[in-house]
Coordinates of C-alpha atoms and ligand atoms in Angstrom, one line a residue:
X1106 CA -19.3 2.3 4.7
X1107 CA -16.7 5.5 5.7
X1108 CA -13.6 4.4 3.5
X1109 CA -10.0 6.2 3.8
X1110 CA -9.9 9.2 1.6
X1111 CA -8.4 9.2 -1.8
X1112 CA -5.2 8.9 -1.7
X1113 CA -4.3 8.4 1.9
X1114 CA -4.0 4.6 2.7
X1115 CA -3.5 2.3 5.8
X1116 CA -1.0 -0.1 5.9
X1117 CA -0.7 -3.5 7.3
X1118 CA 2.0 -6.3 7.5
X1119 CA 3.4 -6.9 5.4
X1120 CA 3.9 -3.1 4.6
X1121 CA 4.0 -2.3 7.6
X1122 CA 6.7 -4.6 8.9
X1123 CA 9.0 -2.9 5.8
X1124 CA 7.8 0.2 6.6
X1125 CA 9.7 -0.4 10.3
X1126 CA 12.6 -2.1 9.4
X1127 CA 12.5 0.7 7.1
X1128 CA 12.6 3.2 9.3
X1129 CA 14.9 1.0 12.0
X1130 CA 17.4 0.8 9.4
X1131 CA 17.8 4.4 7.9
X1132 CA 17.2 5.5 11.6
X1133 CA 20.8 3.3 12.4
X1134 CA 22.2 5.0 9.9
X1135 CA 21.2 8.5 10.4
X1136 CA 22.8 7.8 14.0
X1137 CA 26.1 6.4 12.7
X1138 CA 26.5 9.4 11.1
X1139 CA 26.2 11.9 14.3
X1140 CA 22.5 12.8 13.2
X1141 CA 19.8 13.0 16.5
X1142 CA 15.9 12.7 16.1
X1143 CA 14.0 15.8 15.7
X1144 CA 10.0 15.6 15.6
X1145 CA 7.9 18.7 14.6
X1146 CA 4.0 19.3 14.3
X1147 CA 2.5 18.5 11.4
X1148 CA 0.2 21.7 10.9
X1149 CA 1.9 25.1 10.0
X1150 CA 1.5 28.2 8.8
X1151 CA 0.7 28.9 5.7
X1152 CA 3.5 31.2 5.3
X1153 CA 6.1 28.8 6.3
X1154 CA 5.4 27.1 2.9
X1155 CA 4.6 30.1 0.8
X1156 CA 7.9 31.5 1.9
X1157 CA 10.2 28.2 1.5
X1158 CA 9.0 25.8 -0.5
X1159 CA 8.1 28.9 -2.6
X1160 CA 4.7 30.9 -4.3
X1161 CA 5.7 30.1 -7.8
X1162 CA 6.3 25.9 -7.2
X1163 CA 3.8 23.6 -7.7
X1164 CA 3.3 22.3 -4.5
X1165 CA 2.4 25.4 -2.4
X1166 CA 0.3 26.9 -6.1
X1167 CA -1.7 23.8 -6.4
X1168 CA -1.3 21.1 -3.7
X1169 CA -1.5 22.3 -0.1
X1170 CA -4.2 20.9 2.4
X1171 CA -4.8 24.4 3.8
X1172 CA -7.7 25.9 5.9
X1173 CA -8.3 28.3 8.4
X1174 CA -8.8 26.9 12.2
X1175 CA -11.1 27.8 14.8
X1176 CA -9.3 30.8 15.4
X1177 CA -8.7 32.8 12.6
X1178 CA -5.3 31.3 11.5
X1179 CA -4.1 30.4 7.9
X1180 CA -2.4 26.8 8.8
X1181 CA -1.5 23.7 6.3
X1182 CA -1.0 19.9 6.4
X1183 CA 3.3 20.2 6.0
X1184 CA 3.8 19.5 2.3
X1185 CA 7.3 18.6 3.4
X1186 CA 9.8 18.9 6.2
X1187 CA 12.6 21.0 5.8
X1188 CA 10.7 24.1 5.9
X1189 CA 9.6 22.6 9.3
X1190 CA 13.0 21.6 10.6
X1191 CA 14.1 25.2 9.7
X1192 CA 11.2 27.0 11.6
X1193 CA 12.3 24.7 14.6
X1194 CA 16.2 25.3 14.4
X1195 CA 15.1 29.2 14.1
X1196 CA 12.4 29.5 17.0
X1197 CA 15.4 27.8 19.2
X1198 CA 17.8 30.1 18.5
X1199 CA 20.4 27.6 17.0
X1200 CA 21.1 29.8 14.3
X1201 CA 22.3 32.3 16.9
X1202 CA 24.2 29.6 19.0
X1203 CA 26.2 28.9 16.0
X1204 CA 27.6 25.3 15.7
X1205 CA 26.8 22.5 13.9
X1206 CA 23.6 20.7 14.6
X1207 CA 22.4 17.4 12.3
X1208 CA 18.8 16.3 12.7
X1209 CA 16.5 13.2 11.2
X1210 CA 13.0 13.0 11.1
X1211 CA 10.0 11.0 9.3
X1212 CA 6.6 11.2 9.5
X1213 CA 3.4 12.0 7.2
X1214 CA 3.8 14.7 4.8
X1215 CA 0.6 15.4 2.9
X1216 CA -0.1 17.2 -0.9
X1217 CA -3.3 17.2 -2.7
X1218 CA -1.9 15.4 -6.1
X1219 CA -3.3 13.2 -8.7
X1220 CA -3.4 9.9 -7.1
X1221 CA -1.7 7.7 -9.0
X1222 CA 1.1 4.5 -8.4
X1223 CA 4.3 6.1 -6.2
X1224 CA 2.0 9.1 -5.8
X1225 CA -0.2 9.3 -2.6
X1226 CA -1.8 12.2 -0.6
X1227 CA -1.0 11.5 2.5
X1228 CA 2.7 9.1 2.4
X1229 CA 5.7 9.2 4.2
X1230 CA 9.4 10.7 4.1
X1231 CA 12.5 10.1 6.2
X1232 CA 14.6 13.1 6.3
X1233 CA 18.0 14.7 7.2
X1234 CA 18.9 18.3 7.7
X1235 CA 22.4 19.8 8.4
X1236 CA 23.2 23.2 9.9
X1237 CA 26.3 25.2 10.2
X1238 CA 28.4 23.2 7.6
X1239 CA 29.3 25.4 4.3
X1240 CA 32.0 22.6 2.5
X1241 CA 30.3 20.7 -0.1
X1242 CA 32.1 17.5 1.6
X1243 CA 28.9 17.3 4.1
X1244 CA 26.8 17.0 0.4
X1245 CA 28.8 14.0 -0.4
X1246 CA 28.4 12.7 3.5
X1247 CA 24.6 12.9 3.1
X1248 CA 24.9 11.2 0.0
X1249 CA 27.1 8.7 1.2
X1250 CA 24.6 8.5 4.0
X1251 CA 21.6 7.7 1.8
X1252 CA 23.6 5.5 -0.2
X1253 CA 24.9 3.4 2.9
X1254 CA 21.0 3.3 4.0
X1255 CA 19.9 2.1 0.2
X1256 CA 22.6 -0.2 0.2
X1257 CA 21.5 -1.5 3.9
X1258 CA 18.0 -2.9 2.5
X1259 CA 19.0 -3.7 -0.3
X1260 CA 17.6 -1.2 -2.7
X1261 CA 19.4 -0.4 -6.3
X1262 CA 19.3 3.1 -7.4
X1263 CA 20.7 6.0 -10.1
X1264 CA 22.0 8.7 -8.6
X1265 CA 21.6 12.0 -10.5
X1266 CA 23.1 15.7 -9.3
X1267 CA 23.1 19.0 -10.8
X1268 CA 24.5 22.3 -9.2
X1269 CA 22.2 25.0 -9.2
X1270 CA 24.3 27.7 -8.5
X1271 CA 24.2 30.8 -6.0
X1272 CA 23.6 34.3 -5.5
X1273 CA 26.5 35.8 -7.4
X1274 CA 25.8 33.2 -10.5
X1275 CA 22.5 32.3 -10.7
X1276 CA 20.6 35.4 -11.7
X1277 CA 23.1 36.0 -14.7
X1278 CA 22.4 32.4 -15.4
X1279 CA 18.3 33.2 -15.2
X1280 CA 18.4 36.1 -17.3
X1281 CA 20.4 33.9 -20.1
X1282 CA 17.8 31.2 -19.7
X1283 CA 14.8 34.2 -19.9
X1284 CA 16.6 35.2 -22.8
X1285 CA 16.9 31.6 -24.6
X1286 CA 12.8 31.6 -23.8
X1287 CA 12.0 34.6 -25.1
X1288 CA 13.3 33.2 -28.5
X1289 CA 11.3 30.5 -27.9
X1290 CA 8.2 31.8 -27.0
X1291 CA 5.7 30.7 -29.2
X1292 CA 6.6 26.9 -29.0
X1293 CA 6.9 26.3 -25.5
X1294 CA 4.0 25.1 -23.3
X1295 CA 1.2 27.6 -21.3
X1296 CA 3.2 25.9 -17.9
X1297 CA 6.8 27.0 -19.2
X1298 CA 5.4 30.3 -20.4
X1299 CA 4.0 31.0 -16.7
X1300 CA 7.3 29.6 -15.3
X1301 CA 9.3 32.2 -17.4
X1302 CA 7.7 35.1 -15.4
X1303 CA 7.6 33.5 -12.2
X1304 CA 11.2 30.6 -11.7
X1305 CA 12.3 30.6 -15.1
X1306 CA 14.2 27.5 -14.4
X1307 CA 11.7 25.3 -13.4
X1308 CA 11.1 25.2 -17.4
X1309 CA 14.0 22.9 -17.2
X1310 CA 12.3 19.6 -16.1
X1311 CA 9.0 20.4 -18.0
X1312 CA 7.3 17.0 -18.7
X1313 CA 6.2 18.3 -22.0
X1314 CA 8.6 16.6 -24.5
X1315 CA 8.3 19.2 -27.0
X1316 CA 9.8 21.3 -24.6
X1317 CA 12.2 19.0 -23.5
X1318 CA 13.6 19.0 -27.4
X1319 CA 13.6 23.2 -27.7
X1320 CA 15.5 22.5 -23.8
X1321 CA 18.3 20.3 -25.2
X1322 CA 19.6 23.5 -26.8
X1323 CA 19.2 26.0 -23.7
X1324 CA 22.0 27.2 -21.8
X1325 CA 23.6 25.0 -18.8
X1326 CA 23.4 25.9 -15.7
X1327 CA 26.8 23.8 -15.0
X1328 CA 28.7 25.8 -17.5
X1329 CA 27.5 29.2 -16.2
X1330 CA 28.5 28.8 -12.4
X1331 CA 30.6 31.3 -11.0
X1332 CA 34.4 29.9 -9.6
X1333 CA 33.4 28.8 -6.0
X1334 CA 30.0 26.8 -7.1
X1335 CA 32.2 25.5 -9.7
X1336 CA 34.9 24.4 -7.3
X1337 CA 32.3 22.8 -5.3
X1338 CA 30.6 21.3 -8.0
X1339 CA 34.1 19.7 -8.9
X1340 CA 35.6 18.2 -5.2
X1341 CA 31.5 16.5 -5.3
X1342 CA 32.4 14.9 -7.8
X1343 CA 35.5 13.8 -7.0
X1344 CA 34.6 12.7 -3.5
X1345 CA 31.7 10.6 -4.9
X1346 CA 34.2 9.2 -8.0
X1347 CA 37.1 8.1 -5.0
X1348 CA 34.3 6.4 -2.9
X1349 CA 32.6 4.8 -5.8
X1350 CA 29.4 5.7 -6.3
X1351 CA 28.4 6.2 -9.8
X1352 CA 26.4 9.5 -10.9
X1353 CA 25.5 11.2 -14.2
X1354 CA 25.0 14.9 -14.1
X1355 CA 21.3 16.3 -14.7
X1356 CA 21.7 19.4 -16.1
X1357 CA 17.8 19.7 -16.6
X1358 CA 17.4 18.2 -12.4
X1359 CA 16.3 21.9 -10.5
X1360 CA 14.2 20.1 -8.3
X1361 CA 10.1 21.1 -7.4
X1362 CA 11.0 23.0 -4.5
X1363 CA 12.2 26.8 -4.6
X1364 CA 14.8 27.2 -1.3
X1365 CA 17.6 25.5 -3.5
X1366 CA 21.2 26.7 -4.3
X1367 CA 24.7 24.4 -4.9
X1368 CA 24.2 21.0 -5.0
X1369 CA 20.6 19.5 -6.3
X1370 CA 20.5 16.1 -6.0
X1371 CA 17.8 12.8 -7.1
X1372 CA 17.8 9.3 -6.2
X1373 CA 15.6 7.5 -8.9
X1374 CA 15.1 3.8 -9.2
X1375 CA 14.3 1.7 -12.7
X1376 CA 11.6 -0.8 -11.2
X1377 CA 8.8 1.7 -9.7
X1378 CA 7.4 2.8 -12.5
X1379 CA 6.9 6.9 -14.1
X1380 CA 7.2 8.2 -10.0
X1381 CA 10.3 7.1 -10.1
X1382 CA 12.3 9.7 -7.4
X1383 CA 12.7 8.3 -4.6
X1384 CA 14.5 10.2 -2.7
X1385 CA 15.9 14.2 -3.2
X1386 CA 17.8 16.9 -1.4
X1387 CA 20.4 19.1 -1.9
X1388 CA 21.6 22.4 -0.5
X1389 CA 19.8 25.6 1.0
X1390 CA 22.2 28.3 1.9
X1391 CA 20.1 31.0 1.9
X1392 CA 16.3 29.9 3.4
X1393 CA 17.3 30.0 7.4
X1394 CA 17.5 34.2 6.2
X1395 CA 15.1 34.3 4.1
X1396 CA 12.8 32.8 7.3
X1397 CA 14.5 35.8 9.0
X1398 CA 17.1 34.1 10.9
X1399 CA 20.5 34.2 10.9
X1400 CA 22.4 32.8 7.5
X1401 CA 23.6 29.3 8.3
X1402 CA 24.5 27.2 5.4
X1403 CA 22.6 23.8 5.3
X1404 CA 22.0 20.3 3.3
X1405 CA 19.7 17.8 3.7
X1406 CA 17.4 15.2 2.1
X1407 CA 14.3 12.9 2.0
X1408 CA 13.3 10.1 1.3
X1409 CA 9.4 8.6 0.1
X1410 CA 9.4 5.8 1.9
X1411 CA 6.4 4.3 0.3
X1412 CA 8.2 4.5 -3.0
X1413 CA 10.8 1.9 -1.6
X1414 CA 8.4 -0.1 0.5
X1415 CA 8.2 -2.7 -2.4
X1416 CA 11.8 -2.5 -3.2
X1417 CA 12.9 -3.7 0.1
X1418 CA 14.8 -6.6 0.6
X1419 CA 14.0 -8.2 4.0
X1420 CA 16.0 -10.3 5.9
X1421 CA 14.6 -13.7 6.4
X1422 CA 12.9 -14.2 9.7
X1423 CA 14.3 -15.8 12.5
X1424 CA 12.1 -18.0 14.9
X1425 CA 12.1 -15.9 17.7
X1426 CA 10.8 -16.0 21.3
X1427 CA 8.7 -18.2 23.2
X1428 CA 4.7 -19.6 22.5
X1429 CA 3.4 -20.3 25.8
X1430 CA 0.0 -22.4 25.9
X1431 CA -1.9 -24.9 28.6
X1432 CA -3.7 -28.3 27.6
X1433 CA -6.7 -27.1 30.3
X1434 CA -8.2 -24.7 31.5
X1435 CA -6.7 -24.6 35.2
X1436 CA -3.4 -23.9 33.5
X1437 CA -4.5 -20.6 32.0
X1438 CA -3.0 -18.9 35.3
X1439 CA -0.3 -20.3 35.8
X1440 CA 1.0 -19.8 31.9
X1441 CA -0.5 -16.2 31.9
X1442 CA 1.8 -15.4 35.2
X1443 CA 4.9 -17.1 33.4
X1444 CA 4.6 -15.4 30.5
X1445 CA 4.2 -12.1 32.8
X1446 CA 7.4 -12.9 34.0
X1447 CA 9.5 -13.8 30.5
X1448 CA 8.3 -10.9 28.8
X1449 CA 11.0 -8.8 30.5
X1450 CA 13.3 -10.2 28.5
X1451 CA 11.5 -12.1 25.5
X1452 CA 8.4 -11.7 22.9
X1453 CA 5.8 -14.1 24.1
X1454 CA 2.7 -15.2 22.9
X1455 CA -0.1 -16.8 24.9
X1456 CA -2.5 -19.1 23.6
X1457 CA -5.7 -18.3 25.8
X1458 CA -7.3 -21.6 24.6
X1459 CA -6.9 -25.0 25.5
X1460 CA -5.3 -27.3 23.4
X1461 CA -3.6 -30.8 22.7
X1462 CA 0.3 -30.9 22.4
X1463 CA -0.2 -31.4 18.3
X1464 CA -2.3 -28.2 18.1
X1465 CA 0.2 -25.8 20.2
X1466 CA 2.7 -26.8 18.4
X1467 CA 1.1 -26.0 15.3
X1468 CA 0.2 -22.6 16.8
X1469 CA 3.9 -22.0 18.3
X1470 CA 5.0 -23.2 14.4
X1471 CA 2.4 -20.2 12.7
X1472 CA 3.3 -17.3 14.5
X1473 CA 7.2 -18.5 14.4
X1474 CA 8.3 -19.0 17.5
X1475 CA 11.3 -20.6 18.6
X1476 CA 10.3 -22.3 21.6
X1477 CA 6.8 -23.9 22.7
X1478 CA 6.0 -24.1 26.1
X1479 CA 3.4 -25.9 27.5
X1480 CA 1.3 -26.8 31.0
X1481 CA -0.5 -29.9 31.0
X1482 CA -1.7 -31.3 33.9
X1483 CA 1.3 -33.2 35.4
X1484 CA 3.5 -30.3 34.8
X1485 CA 0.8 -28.6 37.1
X1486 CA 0.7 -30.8 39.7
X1487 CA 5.1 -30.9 39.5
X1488 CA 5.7 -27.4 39.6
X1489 CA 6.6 -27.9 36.3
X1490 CA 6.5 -27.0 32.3
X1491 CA 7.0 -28.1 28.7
X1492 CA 9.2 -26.7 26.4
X1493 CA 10.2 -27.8 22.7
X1494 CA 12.7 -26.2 21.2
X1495 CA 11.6 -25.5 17.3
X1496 CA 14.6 -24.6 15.9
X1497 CA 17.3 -27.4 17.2
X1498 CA 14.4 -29.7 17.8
X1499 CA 15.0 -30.8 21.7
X1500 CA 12.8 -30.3 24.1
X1501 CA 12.5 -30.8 28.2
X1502 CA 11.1 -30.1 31.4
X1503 CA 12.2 -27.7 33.9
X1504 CA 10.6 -26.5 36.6
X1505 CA 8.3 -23.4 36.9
X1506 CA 10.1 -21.3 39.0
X1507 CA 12.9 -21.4 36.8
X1508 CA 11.7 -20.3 33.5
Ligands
HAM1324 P1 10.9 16.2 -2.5 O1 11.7 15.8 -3.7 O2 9.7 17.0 -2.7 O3 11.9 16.8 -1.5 O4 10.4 14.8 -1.8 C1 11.3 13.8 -1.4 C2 10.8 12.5 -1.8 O5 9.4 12.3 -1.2 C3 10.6 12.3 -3.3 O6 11.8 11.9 -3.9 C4 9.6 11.1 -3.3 O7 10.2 9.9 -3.1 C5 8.7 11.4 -2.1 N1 7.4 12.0 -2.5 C6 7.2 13.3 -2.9 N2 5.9 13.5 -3.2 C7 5.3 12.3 -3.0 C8 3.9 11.8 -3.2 N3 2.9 12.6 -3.5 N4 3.7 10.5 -2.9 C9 4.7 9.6 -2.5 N5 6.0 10.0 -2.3 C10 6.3 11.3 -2.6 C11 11.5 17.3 -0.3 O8 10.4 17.1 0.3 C12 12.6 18.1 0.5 N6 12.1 18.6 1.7 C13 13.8 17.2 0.6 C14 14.9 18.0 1.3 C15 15.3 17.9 2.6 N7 15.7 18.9 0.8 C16 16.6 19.3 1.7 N8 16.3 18.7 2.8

């Protein structure tokens, strides 16, 4: 028997149904906030990723579904979707155009990791991206945003940020950090040792807790930002403090992708178990150049929707439309035409078979419905039909033609 590949899974109800409400909700949300839908393809170039998410992380080093097609071209499975968004926003010209422009987007993102709880293959993200705006108050809107759209289903969360800096402070900050390592050498792990040469502050959230120890002593980023990231990093803070929501700075949080500057951000949640992020983001200044387009600063976020699947506090369902059935099998017609007709309006389902009263009301009662109609034969012969109300418990007859 074929099964689904490691990693990669299907999803029914009721995953599915919180996947949707899921993805109805943030989608609400997103909307509120000015944000339009945006869809990109899912296969790439290569490049794209080398040259975003970066040579030196882990994703585009170890875990990219990549191949070469049919003709000749180094493409990829998108490990993620900013990189994607960016492409887009450059290929259209909108960094020319100038402006602002706010997308949202979810769909599959795929990376060939260990398979594990939190941790798929193949899973999902819901994501936000904002051009043209270079205050840090749109960092604290898409924060706000994600924590209106947490709040929305229910979900309870820590919010961690870190600034990472810019071009004028961060390579005076690296070279410190470099420096701090090269003391260090000999006790920190093969990983860090590699990361020294290549993004020496990716050492920061090593997993290794021997590093973590030697880390506690390295130099902060936060206290080595130059005036204007330090500004920044301030009014974020206060913005967040006056509209209550509680963070603790992560001085360690860098994040796993390499087109980051300014504000880093995490959303992690207690109950998930050891993948615990579920959601990230922060600010990329500097990647709409570095994809060769014109520098526009921009923000954004996603979130791993099947992280929170579980999380997800539904709202109890309502009975809701009608459950339309006949007691023979002349009626099977005349229901299938009135159900035709209600369907503009209402969910219906038809029960094909026939049945006694007792039975379709059992069947109206499984699937949830509010109301059961039903043809018999006198309602046949009368024009007429059947219908019980299930949820104020009345029921009548009214003819055909006016259901
Ligand atoms: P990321 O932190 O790599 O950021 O991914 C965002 C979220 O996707 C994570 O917080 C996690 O919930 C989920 N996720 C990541 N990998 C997996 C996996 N293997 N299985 C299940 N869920 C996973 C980004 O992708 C950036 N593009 C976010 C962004 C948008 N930054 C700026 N704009």
């Amino acid at each position: 028997m074929i099964q689904s590949l490691r990693g990669m899974n299907d999803m029914f109800a009721p995953d599915a149904e919180r996947f949707e409400y899921f993805i109805e909700t943030a989608t609400t949300i997103a909307k509120r906030y000015g944000f339009t839908y945006f869809e990109s393809p899912i296969l790439e170039e290569t490049a794209l990723f080398k040259r975003s998410v970066g040579e030196s992380s882990d994703i585009v080093g170890k875990e990219m579904y990549q191949f070469t097609d049919k003709g000749d071209n180094d493409v990829c499975l998108r490990p993620e979707g900013t990189a994607g968004v960016v492409r887009a926003f450059i290929q259209k010209k909108l960094d020319k155009q100038g402006g602002i422009h706010r997308f949202f987007y979810h769909g599959p993102m795929f990376r060939y990791e260990r398979p594990q709880k939190g941790r798929l293959r193949e899973f999902h993200q819901f994501g936000i991206e904002s051009f043209g705006v270079a205050s840090v108050v749109e960092d604290a809107t898409l924060i706000m945003m994600l924590v209106d759209i947490l709040d929305a289903l229910g979900i309870g969360y820590k919010l961690e940020i870190n600034s990472l800096g810019d071009h004028n402070c961060m390579p005076e900050y690296r070279n410190k950090l470099v420096s701090f390592l090269d003391c260090h050498d000999d006790k920190i792990c093969e990983d860090c040792q590699r990361r020294k040469t290549t993004n020496p502050i990716r050492v920061l959230d090593c997993k290794n807790g021997n590093c973590q120890i030697i880390y506690a002593e390295a130099p902060k980023l936060i206290q080595n930002l130059c005036e204007a990231c330090d500004s920044d990093f301030a009014l974020l803070k206060q913005l967040l403090e006056e509209s209550d929501i509680a963070y603790t700075v992560n001085t360690h949080l860098v994040r796993g992708l390499d087109y980051y500057s300014k504000t880093a951000f995490e959303f992690v949640s207690d109950e998930i178990g050891s993948q615990s992020a579920i959601a990230g983001g922060g600010r990329y200044d500097r990647l709409i150049e570095f994809l060769d387009g014109k520098e526009t600063p921009a923000v954004g976020f996603a979130i791993g929707i099947e992280r929170l699947l579980e999380l997800i506090k539904m709202p109890t369902p309502k009975r809701n439309g009608y459950y339309i059935g006949t007691m023979d099998d002349e009626g099977l017609p005349i229901i299938m035409k009135a159900a035709q007709a209600k369907r503009k309006n209402e969910v219906v389902i038809v029960e094909y078979k026939s049945k006694n009263i007792k039975n379709h009301l059992k069947g109206a009662d499984k699937v949830n419905a509010r109301y059961c109609a039903v043809v018999g034969e006198n309602e046949r012969n009368d024009g007429t039909i059947w219908i019980k109300d299930l949820e104020a418990k009345t029921e009548e007859t009214i003819l055909l033609n006016t259901f």
